[in-house]
Amino acid sequence: MFVKLHPREDVDKYNFLSIPTIPKEMDKFEVVQSAFFVLGIDSMLLLESSLLEVPTYSLSVNAGGKLSIGERLGWVKSFSQRERDLILTTNISHLNKDYLRHRDSLLTISSILQLS
C-alpha cells in the first residue's frame, strides 16, 4: 500500500506515516495502472483511475450533501457515512465486502513480496 499525495502537499508533513509515499515525479497513470484499487477522497485521480478500469472508491464527505462527480456518474464507488466511519476506524467485522476482498488481495501480495 502506498500514499499518493496531492501535488501541492509537502511530503515532510507525512513523515509520521508508516506507509510509503509515491514520489511526485512518478507518473500517476503508471501508479494507477499498477494498483489493485484506488481509494481517495475527491480528486481527478479518482475519475482517471475509473477510466483506466481500476476499481475506484471514494471516502468523500458529501460536501453540501452532494456526491462527487465520479460518484454521480457511477464511475467511482462510494460508501455510506456509516461505512466511511467504520473504514476510518478500521473495524474489520463491518467493512464493505469489496473493500475486504481488495484488502485481502493486497495483504496476500504483500506477504508474497516479503517472502521473495
Short mmCIF file of C-alpha atoms in Angstrom, two decimals:
data_model
loop_
_atom_site.label_atom_id
_atom_site.label_comp_id
_atom_site.label_asym_id
_atom_site.label_seq_id
_atom_site.Cartn_x
_atom_site.Cartn_y
_atom_site.Cartn_z
CA MET A 1 0.00 0.00 0.00
CA PHE A 2 1.23 3.49 -0.90
CA VAL A 3 0.00 7.04 -0.44
CA LYS A 4 -0.15 9.39 -3.44
CA LEU A 5 -0.12 12.94 -2.17
CA HIS A 6 -1.76 15.88 -3.88
CA PRO A 7 0.88 17.71 -5.98
CA ARG A 8 0.74 20.73 -3.62
CA GLU A 9 1.20 18.61 -0.47
CA ASP A 10 4.55 18.57 1.30
CA VAL A 11 5.85 15.02 1.79
CA ASP A 12 7.56 16.05 5.06
CA LYS A 13 4.12 16.67 6.54
CA TYR A 14 3.53 12.91 6.45
CA ASN A 15 6.82 11.60 7.84
CA PHE A 16 4.92 10.03 10.74
CA LEU A 17 3.16 7.56 8.41
CA SER A 18 4.46 4.02 8.27
CA ILE A 19 3.10 3.81 4.71
CA PRO A 20 5.49 4.93 1.95
CA THR A 21 4.53 7.86 -0.25
CA ILE A 22 4.83 7.82 -4.03
CA PRO A 23 7.41 10.31 -5.35
CA LYS A 24 5.82 13.34 -7.03
CA GLU A 25 7.90 12.86 -10.17
CA MET A 26 6.49 9.35 -10.70
CA ASP A 27 3.87 9.16 -13.46
CA LYS A 28 0.42 8.99 -11.85
CA PHE A 29 -1.01 6.83 -14.64
CA GLU A 30 1.76 4.30 -14.21
CA VAL A 31 0.97 4.18 -10.49
CA VAL A 32 -2.77 3.78 -11.07
CA GLN A 33 -2.35 1.09 -13.72
CA SER A 34 -0.26 -0.99 -11.32
CA ALA A 35 -2.81 -0.64 -8.49
CA PHE A 36 -5.32 -3.29 -7.45
CA PHE A 37 -7.67 -0.50 -6.40
CA VAL A 38 -7.62 3.24 -5.71
CA LEU A 39 -9.11 4.79 -2.58
CA GLY A 40 -9.32 8.56 -2.26
CA ILE A 41 -11.30 11.48 -1.00
CA ASP A 42 -12.43 13.50 -4.02
CA SER A 43 -9.89 14.12 -6.75
CA MET A 44 -9.42 13.99 -10.50
CA LEU A 45 -7.26 10.92 -9.98
CA LEU A 46 -10.38 9.01 -8.90
CA LEU A 47 -12.04 9.79 -12.22
CA GLU A 48 -8.86 8.97 -14.12
CA SER A 49 -8.40 5.64 -12.34
CA SER A 50 -12.01 4.66 -13.03
CA LEU A 51 -11.50 5.46 -16.73
CA LEU A 52 -8.47 3.15 -16.63
CA GLU A 53 -10.87 0.48 -15.26
CA VAL A 54 -9.14 0.21 -11.89
CA PRO A 55 -11.65 -0.39 -9.04
CA THR A 56 -12.06 3.07 -7.51
CA TYR A 57 -13.58 4.06 -4.17
CA SER A 58 -14.30 7.44 -2.65
CA LEU A 59 -14.34 8.39 1.00
CA SER A 60 -15.65 11.88 0.20
CA VAL A 61 -17.69 13.52 2.89
CA ASN A 62 -20.51 14.61 0.57
CA ALA A 63 -19.79 18.32 0.83
CA GLY A 64 -23.12 20.11 0.85
CA GLY A 65 -24.95 16.78 0.71
CA LYS A 66 -23.77 16.11 -2.86
CA LEU A 67 -21.85 13.16 -4.20
CA SER A 68 -18.68 13.79 -6.19
CA ILE A 69 -18.94 13.86 -9.99
CA GLY A 70 -17.39 10.39 -10.17
CA GLU A 71 -19.97 9.03 -7.74
CA ARG A 72 -22.86 10.72 -9.59
CA LEU A 73 -21.67 9.20 -12.88
CA GLY A 74 -21.39 5.79 -11.22
CA TRP A 75 -17.69 5.55 -12.12
CA VAL A 76 -16.49 5.78 -8.54
CA LYS A 77 -17.97 3.59 -5.83
CA SER A 78 -18.96 5.46 -2.72
CA PHE A 79 -19.51 4.43 0.86
CA SER A 80 -22.35 5.44 3.14
CA GLN A 81 -21.44 7.66 6.08
CA ARG A 82 -21.68 4.59 8.31
CA GLU A 83 -19.31 2.62 6.05
CA ARG A 84 -16.90 5.57 5.94
CA ASP A 85 -16.86 5.78 9.72
CA LEU A 86 -16.26 2.04 10.00
CA ILE A 87 -13.47 2.09 7.43
CA LEU A 88 -11.76 5.02 9.08
CA THR A 89 -11.91 3.30 12.48
CA THR A 90 -10.86 0.02 10.80
CA ASN A 91 -13.48 -2.10 12.49
CA ILE A 92 -12.83 -5.10 10.23
CA SER A 93 -16.03 -7.02 11.00
CA HIS A 94 -18.25 -4.34 9.44
CA LEU A 95 -16.26 -3.25 6.38
CA ASN A 96 -17.63 -3.23 2.86
CA LYS A 97 -17.18 -6.66 1.18
CA ASP A 98 -15.42 -5.18 -1.90
CA TYR A 99 -13.02 -3.33 0.37
CA LEU A 100 -12.30 -6.55 2.31
CA ARG A 101 -11.68 -8.50 -0.90
CA HIS A 102 -9.21 -5.91 -2.16
CA ARG A 103 -7.60 -5.59 1.25
CA ASP A 104 -7.12 -9.36 1.42
CA SER A 105 -5.57 -9.35 -2.07
CA LEU A 106 -3.21 -6.59 -1.02
CA LEU A 107 -2.19 -8.47 2.13
CA THR A 108 -1.57 -11.67 0.17
CA ILE A 109 0.58 -9.89 -2.39
CA SER A 110 2.45 -8.02 0.34
CA SER A 111 3.26 -11.27 2.13
CA ILE A 112 4.46 -12.89 -1.13
CA LEU A 113 6.72 -9.91 -1.84
CA GLN A 114 8.18 -10.11 1.66
CA LEU A 115 8.98 -13.81 1.19
CA SER A 116 10.82 -13.27 -2.10
#
